[in-house]
Coordinates of N, CA, C and O in Angstrom, one line a residue:
Q7 N 16.8 48.0 -38.3 CA 17.4 47.4 -37.0 C 16.9 46.0 -37.2 O 15.8 45.6 -37.5
T8 N 17.7 45.2 -36.6 CA 17.5 43.7 -36.5 C 17.7 43.0 -35.0 O 18.4 43.4 -34.4
L9 N 16.5 42.4 -35.0 CA 16.5 41.8 -33.5 C 16.5 40.4 -33.7 O 15.7 39.8 -34.2
Q10 N 17.4 39.8 -32.9 CA 17.7 38.2 -32.8 C 17.3 37.7 -31.4 O 17.9 38.1 -30.5
V11 N 16.3 36.7 -31.3 CA 15.8 36.1 -30.1 C 15.9 34.9 -30.1 O 15.5 34.1 -31.1
T12 N 16.8 34.3 -29.2 CA 16.7 32.9 -28.9 C 16.0 32.3 -27.8 O 16.1 32.9 -26.8
L13 N 15.2 31.6 -28.1 CA 14.1 31.1 -27.2 C 14.5 29.7 -26.4 O 15.2 28.9 -27.5
T14 N 14.5 29.6 -25.2 CA 14.8 28.3 -24.7 C 13.5 28.0 -24.0 O 12.8 28.5 -23.6
P15 N 13.4 26.6 -24.2 CA 12.2 26.0 -23.6 C 12.2 26.0 -22.1 O 13.2 26.2 -21.3
A16 N 10.9 26.2 -21.5 CA 10.7 26.2 -20.1 C 10.4 25.0 -19.4 O 9.8 24.9 -18.6
W17 N 10.7 24.0 -20.1 CA 10.5 22.6 -19.6 C 11.7 21.6 -19.7 O 12.8 22.3 -20.3
A18 N 11.6 20.6 -19.3 CA 12.7 19.7 -19.5 C 12.3 18.3 -19.8 O 11.2 17.8 -19.4
D19 N 13.0 17.4 -20.4 CA 12.7 16.0 -20.5 C 12.7 15.4 -19.3 O 14.2 15.3 -19.0
V20 N 12.0 14.5 -18.9 CA 12.1 13.7 -17.7 C 11.8 12.3 -18.2 O 10.8 11.8 -18.5
A21 N 12.8 11.5 -17.9 CA 12.6 10.0 -18.4 C 12.6 9.1 -17.1 O 13.1 9.5 -16.0
I22 N 11.2 8.4 -17.1 CA 10.9 7.7 -15.8 C 11.0 6.1 -16.1 O 10.2 5.8 -17.1
S23 N 11.5 5.3 -15.3 CA 11.2 3.9 -15.5 C 11.2 3.4 -14.2 O 11.4 3.9 -13.2
S24 N 10.4 2.0 -14.1 CA 10.4 1.2 -12.9 C 10.4 -0.2 -13.1 O 10.4 -0.7 -14.1
T25 N 10.5 -0.8 -11.8 CA 10.7 -2.1 -11.9 C 9.5 -2.6 -10.9 O 9.6 -2.3 -9.7
P26 N 8.5 -3.2 -11.4 CA 8.2 -3.8 -12.5 C 7.8 -2.5 -13.6 O 7.2 -1.6 -13.1
P27 N 7.9 -3.0 -14.8 CA 7.5 -1.7 -15.7 C 5.8 -1.6 -15.7 O 5.1 -2.5 -15.3
A28 N 5.3 -0.9 -16.8 CA 3.9 -0.6 -17.0 C 3.2 -0.1 -15.8 O 2.0 -0.4 -15.5
A29 N 3.9 0.8 -14.9 CA 3.2 1.4 -13.9 C 2.5 2.6 -14.2 O 3.4 3.3 -15.1
D30 N 1.7 3.2 -13.6 CA 0.9 4.5 -13.9 C 1.8 5.5 -13.3 O 2.2 5.4 -12.4
V31 N 2.0 6.5 -14.3 CA 2.9 7.8 -13.6 C 1.8 8.9 -13.7 O 1.1 9.2 -14.6
Y32 N 1.9 9.7 -12.5 CA 1.0 10.8 -12.3 C 1.9 12.1 -12.0 O 2.9 11.8 -11.0
V33 N 1.9 13.0 -12.6 CA 2.5 14.2 -12.1 C 1.5 15.4 -11.7 O 0.6 15.6 -12.4
D34 N 1.8 15.7 -10.5 CA 0.8 16.6 -9.8 C -0.6 16.1 -10.0 O -1.6 16.9 -10.2
D35 N -0.9 14.6 -9.7 CA -2.1 13.9 -9.7 C -2.6 14.0 -11.0 O -3.9 13.6 -11.1
R36 N -2.0 14.3 -12.0 CA -2.6 14.5 -13.6 C -2.0 12.7 -14.0 O -0.7 12.9 -14.2
P37 N -2.7 11.9 -14.8 CA -2.3 10.7 -15.4 C -1.4 11.2 -16.4 O -1.8 11.8 -17.4
M38 N -0.1 10.5 -16.8 CA 0.7 11.0 -17.9 C 1.3 9.8 -18.8 O 1.7 10.0 -19.7
G39 N 0.9 8.4 -18.2 CA 1.3 7.3 -19.1 C 1.6 6.2 -18.2 O 1.5 6.3 -17.0
Q40 N 2.5 5.3 -18.8 CA 3.0 4.3 -18.1 C 4.3 4.2 -18.3 O 5.0 4.4 -19.5
T41 N 5.3 3.6 -17.3 CA 6.6 3.5 -17.5 C 6.9 2.2 -18.2 O 6.2 1.5 -18.5
P42 N 8.2 2.3 -19.1 CA 9.0 3.5 -19.2 C 8.5 4.6 -19.9 O 7.9 4.4 -21.1
L43 N 8.6 5.9 -19.7 CA 8.3 7.0 -20.6 C 9.3 8.0 -20.5 O 9.9 8.2 -19.3
T44 N 9.0 9.1 -21.4 CA 10.0 10.3 -21.3 C 8.7 11.4 -21.6 O 8.1 11.3 -22.4
L45 N 8.6 12.3 -20.6 CA 7.8 13.5 -20.5 C 8.4 14.8 -20.6 O 9.5 14.8 -20.1
E46 N 7.8 15.7 -21.1 CA 8.3 17.1 -21.1 C 7.6 17.7 -20.0 O 6.3 18.0 -20.0
I47 N 8.2 18.0 -19.1 CA 7.6 18.7 -17.6 C 8.1 20.1 -17.4 O 9.4 20.3 -17.6
M48 N 7.0 20.9 -17.2 CA 7.5 22.2 -16.9 C 8.4 22.6 -15.7 O 8.5 21.8 -14.9
Q49 N 9.2 23.6 -15.7 CA 10.3 23.8 -14.9 C 9.7 24.0 -13.6 O 8.4 24.6 -13.6
G50 N 10.1 23.9 -12.3 CA 9.7 24.0 -11.3 C 9.3 22.6 -10.4 O 9.9 21.6 -10.7
A51 N 8.7 22.9 -9.1 CA 8.5 21.7 -8.4 C 7.3 21.1 -8.7 O 6.4 21.8 -9.0
H52 N 7.3 19.8 -8.5 CA 6.2 18.8 -9.0 C 6.2 17.6 -8.0 O 7.3 17.3 -7.5
N53 N 5.0 17.1 -7.9 CA 4.9 15.9 -7.2 C 4.7 14.7 -8.3 O 3.8 14.8 -9.0
L54 N 5.4 13.6 -8.0 CA 5.9 12.5 -9.0 C 5.1 11.3 -8.3 O 5.4 10.9 -6.9
R55 N 4.2 10.7 -8.8 CA 3.6 9.5 -8.2 C 3.8 8.3 -9.2 O 3.3 8.5 -10.4
V56 N 4.1 7.2 -8.8 CA 4.4 6.0 -9.7 C 3.7 4.9 -8.9 O 3.9 4.4 -7.8
K57 N 2.8 4.1 -9.6 CA 1.8 3.1 -8.9 C 1.6 2.0 -9.9 O 1.2 2.3 -11.1
R58 N 1.2 0.9 -9.3 CA 0.6 -0.4 -10.1 C 0.0 -1.2 -9.3 O 0.5 -1.4 -7.9
S59 N -1.1 -1.9 -9.6 CA -1.7 -2.7 -8.8 C -1.1 -3.6 -8.0 O -0.1 -4.3 -8.8
H60 N -1.4 -4.0 -6.9 CA -0.7 -4.8 -6.1 C 0.7 -4.5 -5.6 O 1.4 -5.3 -5.2
Y61 N 1.0 -3.1 -5.8 CA 2.3 -2.7 -5.3 C 2.0 -1.6 -4.7 O 1.0 -0.7 -4.9
K62 N 2.8 -1.1 -3.6 CA 2.7 0.3 -3.0 C 3.2 1.2 -3.9 O 4.1 1.2 -4.7
A63 N 2.5 2.3 -3.8 CA 2.7 3.6 -4.5 C 4.0 4.1 -4.1 O 4.6 4.2 -2.9
W64 N 4.9 4.7 -5.3 CA 6.1 5.6 -4.9 C 6.0 6.9 -5.3 O 5.1 7.4 -6.3
L65 N 6.2 7.6 -4.2 CA 6.0 9.1 -4.2 C 7.5 10.1 -4.1 O 8.2 9.6 -3.3
D66 N 7.5 11.1 -4.8 CA 8.7 11.9 -4.6 C 8.2 13.3 -5.2 O 7.4 13.5 -6.1
D67 N 8.8 14.3 -4.5 CA 8.9 15.6 -5.1 C 10.1 16.0 -5.9 O 11.2 15.7 -5.5
I68 N 9.8 16.2 -7.1 CA 11.1 16.6 -8.0 C 11.0 18.1 -8.3 O 10.1 18.7 -8.4
K69 N 12.2 18.5 -8.5 CA 12.6 20.1 -9.1 C 13.1 19.8 -10.6 O 14.3 19.4 -10.6
V70 N 12.3 20.3 -11.5 CA 12.7 20.3 -12.8 C 13.3 21.5 -13.0 O 12.7 22.7 -12.9
T71 N 14.4 21.5 -13.8 CA 15.1 22.8 -14.3 C 14.9 22.9 -15.9 O 15.2 21.9 -16.6
A72 N 14.5 23.9 -16.2 CA 14.4 24.0 -17.6 C 15.6 23.8 -18.6 O 16.8 24.2 -18.2
N73 N 15.2 23.0 -19.5 CA 16.5 22.5 -20.7 C 17.4 21.7 -20.0 O 18.5 21.8 -20.6
R74 N 17.2 20.9 -18.8 CA 18.1 20.3 -18.1 C 17.4 18.8 -18.1 O 16.7 18.5 -17.1
P75 N 17.7 17.8 -18.7 CA 17.0 16.8 -18.7 C 17.3 15.8 -17.7 O 18.4 15.9 -17.0
M76 N 16.3 15.1 -17.1 CA 16.5 14.1 -15.8 C 16.2 12.8 -16.1 O 15.3 12.5 -16.9
N77 N 16.6 11.8 -15.4 CA 16.4 10.3 -15.7 C 16.2 10.1 -14.1 O 16.9 10.0 -13.3
I78 N 14.9 9.4 -14.0 CA 14.4 8.9 -12.9 C 14.3 7.3 -13.1 O 13.0 7.0 -13.5
D79 N 15.4 6.5 -12.8 CA 15.3 5.1 -13.2 C 15.5 4.1 -12.2 O 15.7 3.1 -12.6
N80 N 15.5 4.6 -11.1 CA 15.7 3.8 -9.8 C 14.5 3.3 -9.1 O 14.6 3.0 -7.9
I81 N 13.5 3.3 -9.6 CA 12.1 3.2 -8.8 C 11.9 1.7 -8.9 O 11.5 1.2 -10.0
V82 N 11.8 1.2 -7.6 CA 11.7 -0.2 -7.3 C 10.4 -0.2 -6.6 O 10.4 0.2 -5.4
L83 N 9.3 -0.6 -7.2 CA 8.0 -0.7 -6.5 C 8.0 -1.9 -5.4 O 8.3 -2.9 -5.9
E84 N 7.3 -1.7 -4.3 CA 7.3 -2.9 -3.4 C 5.9 -3.4 -3.5 O 5.0 -2.8 -3.5
P85 N 5.8 -4.8 -3.2 CA 4.4 -5.4 -3.1 C 3.8 -4.6 -2.1 O 4.0 -4.4 -1.0
A86 N 2.4 -4.7 -2.4 CA 1.6 -3.9 -1.3 C 1.1 -4.9 -0.2 O 1.2 -6.1 -0.6
D87 N 1.0 -4.4 0.9 CA 0.6 -5.2 1.9 C -0.9 -5.8 1.7 O -1.4 -5.3 1.0
A88 N -1.0 -6.9 2.3 CA -2.3 -7.7 2.4 C -3.2 -6.9 3.5 O -2.4 -6.6 4.5
T89 N -4.6 -6.9 3.6 CA -5.4 -6.5 4.6 C -6.2 -7.4 4.9 O -7.2 -8.1 4.3
V90 N -6.3 -7.5 6.5 CA -7.5 -8.4 6.8 C -8.3 -7.5 7.9 O -8.0 -6.7 8.7
K91 N -9.7 -7.8 7.6 CA -10.6 -7.1 8.5 C -11.2 -8.1 9.4 O -11.7 -9.2 9.1
L92 N -11.0 -7.8 10.8 CA -11.3 -8.6 11.8 C -12.4 -8.3 12.6 O -12.7 -7.4 13.2
E93 N -13.6 -9.0 12.7 CA -14.6 -9.1 13.5 C -15.0 -10.2 14.2 O -14.9 -11.2 13.8
T94 N -15.6 -9.8 15.4 CA -16.1 -10.9 16.4 C -17.3 -10.5 17.0 O -17.9 -9.4 16.9
T95 N -18.2 -11.5 17.5 CA -19.1 -11.5 18.2 C -19.0 -12.2 19.6 O -18.9 -13.2 19.4
P96 N -19.1 -11.5 20.4 CA -19.3 -10.0 20.9 C -18.2 -9.4 20.3 O -17.1 -9.8 20.2
A97 N -18.4 -8.0 20.0 CA -17.2 -7.1 19.6 C -16.2 -6.9 20.8 O -16.6 -7.1 22.1
G98 N -15.2 -6.3 20.6 CA -14.1 -6.1 21.8 C -13.3 -7.1 22.4 O -12.7 -7.0 23.2
A99 N -13.1 -8.1 21.3 CA -12.1 -9.3 21.6 C -10.6 -8.5 21.4 O -10.4 -7.9 20.1
G100 N -9.7 -9.0 22.2 CA -8.3 -8.8 22.0 C -7.8 -9.5 20.9 O -8.1 -10.6 20.7
V101 N -6.7 -9.0 20.1 CA -6.2 -9.9 18.8 C -4.9 -9.6 18.9 O -4.1 -8.6 19.2
T102 N -4.1 -10.8 18.9 CA -2.6 -10.7 18.5 C -2.3 -11.4 17.2 O -3.2 -12.3 16.8
I103 N -1.4 -10.7 16.5 CA -1.1 -11.4 15.3 C 0.5 -11.7 15.4 O 1.2 -10.9 15.8
D104 N 0.9 -13.2 15.2 CA 2.0 -13.7 15.4 C 2.7 -13.1 16.7 O 3.8 -12.8 17.0
G105 N 1.6 -13.3 17.8 CA 2.1 -12.9 19.3 C 2.2 -11.6 19.6 O 2.4 -11.1 20.8
E106 N 2.0 -10.5 18.6 CA 2.1 -9.0 19.0 C 0.5 -8.7 19.2 O -0.3 -8.7 18.0
Y107 N 0.3 -7.8 20.1 CA -1.1 -7.3 20.4 C -1.3 -6.3 19.2 O -0.5 -5.4 19.0
S108 N -2.5 -6.4 18.8 CA -2.9 -5.6 17.6 C -4.1 -4.7 17.8 O -4.3 -3.4 17.2
G109 N -5.0 -4.9 19.1 CA -6.1 -4.2 19.3 C -7.4 -4.9 19.4 O -7.1 -6.2 19.8
L110 N -8.3 -4.0 19.5 CA -9.6 -4.7 19.7 C -10.5 -4.8 18.7 O -10.6 -4.0 17.7
T111 N -11.3 -6.0 18.3 CA -12.2 -6.0 17.2 C -13.4 -5.1 17.3 O -13.6 -4.7 18.7
P112 N -14.0 -4.4 16.5 CA -13.6 -4.6 15.0 C -12.1 -4.0 14.6 O -11.9 -3.1 15.1
L113 N -11.4 -4.6 13.8 CA -10.0 -4.0 13.6 C -9.5 -4.6 12.3 O -9.9 -5.4 11.5
E114 N -8.7 -3.6 11.7 CA -8.3 -4.0 10.4 C -6.8 -3.8 10.2 O -6.3 -3.0 11.1
A115 N -6.1 -4.8 9.8 CA -4.6 -5.1 10.0 C -4.1 -5.2 8.7 O -4.6 -5.9 7.8
S116 N -2.7 -4.7 8.5 CA -1.8 -5.0 7.3 C -1.0 -6.2 7.8 O -0.4 -6.0 8.7
L117 N -0.9 -6.9 6.6 CA -0.2 -8.3 6.9 C 0.8 -8.3 5.8 O 0.8 -7.7 4.5
T118 N 2.0 -8.9 6.1 CA 3.2 -9.0 5.0 C 2.7 -10.2 3.9 O 2.2 -11.3 4.4
P119 N 2.6 -9.8 2.8 CA 2.0 -10.7 1.6 C 2.8 -12.1 1.7 O 4.2 -12.2 1.8
G120 N 2.2 -13.1 1.5 CA 2.9 -14.2 1.0 C 3.4 -15.0 2.5 O 3.9 -16.2 2.5
K121 N 3.3 -14.6 3.7 CA 3.6 -15.0 4.8 C 2.5 -15.6 5.8 O 1.4 -14.7 5.9
Q122 N 2.6 -16.7 6.1 CA 1.5 -17.3 7.2 C 1.4 -16.8 8.4 O 2.6 -16.2 9.0
V123 N 0.4 -16.0 8.8 CA 0.2 -15.5 10.3 C -0.7 -16.3 11.2 O -1.7 -16.8 10.6
E124 N -0.5 -16.2 12.4 CA -1.3 -16.8 13.4 C -2.1 -15.7 13.8 O -1.5 -14.6 14.6
I125 N -3.4 -15.5 13.8 CA -4.2 -14.4 14.5 C -4.9 -15.2 15.6 O -5.6 -16.1 15.6
R126 N -4.7 -14.6 16.8 CA -5.4 -15.2 18.1 C -6.4 -14.1 18.6 O -6.2 -13.1 18.9
F127 N -7.5 -14.6 18.9 CA -8.8 -13.7 19.5 C -9.0 -14.2 21.0 O -8.8 -15.4 21.4
F128 N -9.1 -13.2 21.9 CA -9.3 -13.5 23.4 C -10.2 -12.5 24.2 O -10.1 -11.3 23.7
K129 N -11.1 -13.1 24.9 CA -11.9 -12.0 25.6 C -12.4 -12.8 27.0 O -12.8 -14.0 26.8
E130 N -12.4 -12.2 27.9 CA -12.8 -12.6 29.2 C -14.3 -13.4 29.0 O -15.1 -12.7 28.6
G131 N -14.3 -14.4 29.6 CA -15.7 -15.4 29.4 C -16.0 -15.9 28.0 O -16.9 -16.7 28.0
Y132 N -14.7 -16.0 27.3 CA -15.0 -16.6 26.0 C -13.8 -17.4 25.9 O -12.6 -17.1 26.2
R133 N -13.9 -18.4 25.0 CA -12.6 -19.5 24.5 C -11.7 -18.6 23.6 O -12.3 -17.7 22.8
N134 N -10.5 -18.8 23.9 CA -9.6 -18.3 22.9 C -9.7 -18.9 21.7 O -9.8 -20.5 21.7
T135 N -9.6 -18.2 20.5 CA -9.7 -19.0 19.2 C -8.5 -18.4 18.3 O -8.0 -17.3 18.5
T136 N -8.0 -19.2 17.5 CA -6.9 -19.3 16.8 C -7.0 -19.4 15.4 O -7.8 -20.4 14.9
R137 N -6.7 -18.5 14.3 CA -6.7 -18.8 13.0 C -5.4 -18.5 12.3 O -4.6 -17.5 12.8
R138 N -5.1 -19.1 11.2 CA -4.0 -19.1 10.5 C -4.4 -18.6 9.0 O -5.0 -19.5 8.3
I139 N -3.7 -17.7 8.5 CA -4.0 -17.2 7.2 C -2.8 -16.7 6.4 O -1.8 -16.2 7.0
T140 N -2.8 -16.9 5.1 CA -1.5 -16.4 4.2 C -2.5 -15.6 3.1 O -3.4 -16.2 2.4
L141 N -1.9 -14.4 3.0 CA -2.6 -13.5 2.1 C -1.6 -13.2 1.1 O -0.4 -12.9 1.1
K142 N -2.0 -12.8 -0.4 CA -1.2 -12.4 -1.4 C -1.1 -11.0 -1.4 O -1.9 -10.3 -1.0
S143 N -0.1 -10.3 -2.2 CA -0.1 -8.8 -2.2 C -1.2 -8.4 -2.8 O -1.9 -8.7 -3.5
G144 N -1.9 -7.2 -1.9 CA -3.2 -6.6 -2.5 C -4.1 -7.1 -2.1 O -5.5 -6.5 -2.2
D145 N -4.4 -8.3 -1.4 CA -5.6 -9.2 -1.1 C -6.2 -8.3 0.0 O -5.5 -7.8 0.9
E146 N -7.5 -8.4 0.2 CA -8.3 -8.0 1.4 C -9.2 -9.1 1.6 O -10.0 -9.5 1.0
Q147 N -9.3 -9.4 3.0 CA -10.0 -10.6 3.3 C -10.7 -10.1 4.6 O -10.2 -9.4 5.5
Q148 N -11.7 -10.5 4.9 CA -12.8 -10.5 6.0 C -12.9 -11.8 6.9 O -13.2 -12.7 6.3
L149 N -12.7 -11.5 8.1 CA -12.6 -12.9 9.1 C -13.5 -12.3 10.2 O -13.3 -11.4 11.0
V150 N -14.5 -13.1 10.2 CA -15.7 -12.8 11.1 C -16.1 -14.3 11.7 O -16.1 -15.3 11.6
L151 N -15.8 -13.8 13.4 CA -16.0 -15.0 14.4 C -16.9 -14.8 15.3 O -17.0 -13.7 15.8
A152 N -17.7 -15.8 15.7 CA -18.7 -15.8 16.9 C -17.8 -16.7 17.9 O -17.6 -17.8 17.8
L153 N -17.4 -15.8 19.0 CA -16.7 -16.4 19.9 C -17.7 -17.2 20.8 O -18.7 -16.9 21.1
E154 N -17.0 -18.3 21.4 CA -17.8 -19.3 22.0 C -17.6 -19.1 23.8 O -16.4 -18.9 24.0
P155 N -18.9 -18.9 24.4 CA -18.7 -18.7 26.0 C -18.1 -20.1 26.6 O -18.1 -20.9 26.2
E156 N -17.2 -19.7 27.4 CA -16.8 -20.5 28.3 C -17.6 -21.5 28.9 O -17.4 -22.9 29.1
E157 N -18.8 -21.1 29.4 CA -19.7 -22.0 30.3 C -20.2 -23.2 29.0 O -20.4 -24.2 29.8
Q158 N -20.3 -22.8 27.7 CA -20.4 -24.0 26.9 C -19.4 -25.1 26.8 O -19.8 -26.3 26.6
L159 N -18.3 -24.7 27.1 CA -17.1 -25.7 27.0 C -17.4 -26.6 28.3 O -17.2 -27.7 28.1
S160 N -17.8 -26.2 29.5 CA -17.8 -27.1 30.6 C -19.0 -27.9 30.5 O -18.7 -29.1 31.0
G161 N -19.8 -27.6 29.9 CA -20.9 -28.7 29.5 C -20.6 -29.8 28.5 O -21.3 -30.9 28.5
R162 N -19.5 -29.5 27.9 CA -19.3 -30.6 27.0 C -18.6 -31.6 27.4 O -17.9 -32.6 26.7
R163 N -17.8 -31.3 28.4 CA -16.4 -32.2 29.2 C -17.1 -33.4 29.6 O -18.2 -33.9 30.0

């Protein structure tokens, strides 16, 4: 008797590239290398994450079919938001960012990188205070202000 068996792989080649390149690739939270790269990924559903410093992570669920190559080459990473942490003494001051109410201090806010924003602080019994800042992608900045009571203003006039 002769038995002839043809084995087929239970994986597929998956080519991954990104703009910008040299982004870290994770499959099911396991580091796999940097873009561009081609991986042998077992058939089935997988979580794919591509990330690079100063950029937002790109996430997708992929379904790999055995012996059917895939190209994932349209990954465009967006610049990461900038973050500002706002604190005031006393706490509980209202905050607007570019005229839009954001909440009360202490507060953490995401900002568009590279764009100057106007941050206004206000609290009853205290002088309104305004600051302008511009942050780069991925920057984190802390802004701590001591609000000036209104009665100190009347004594200076």
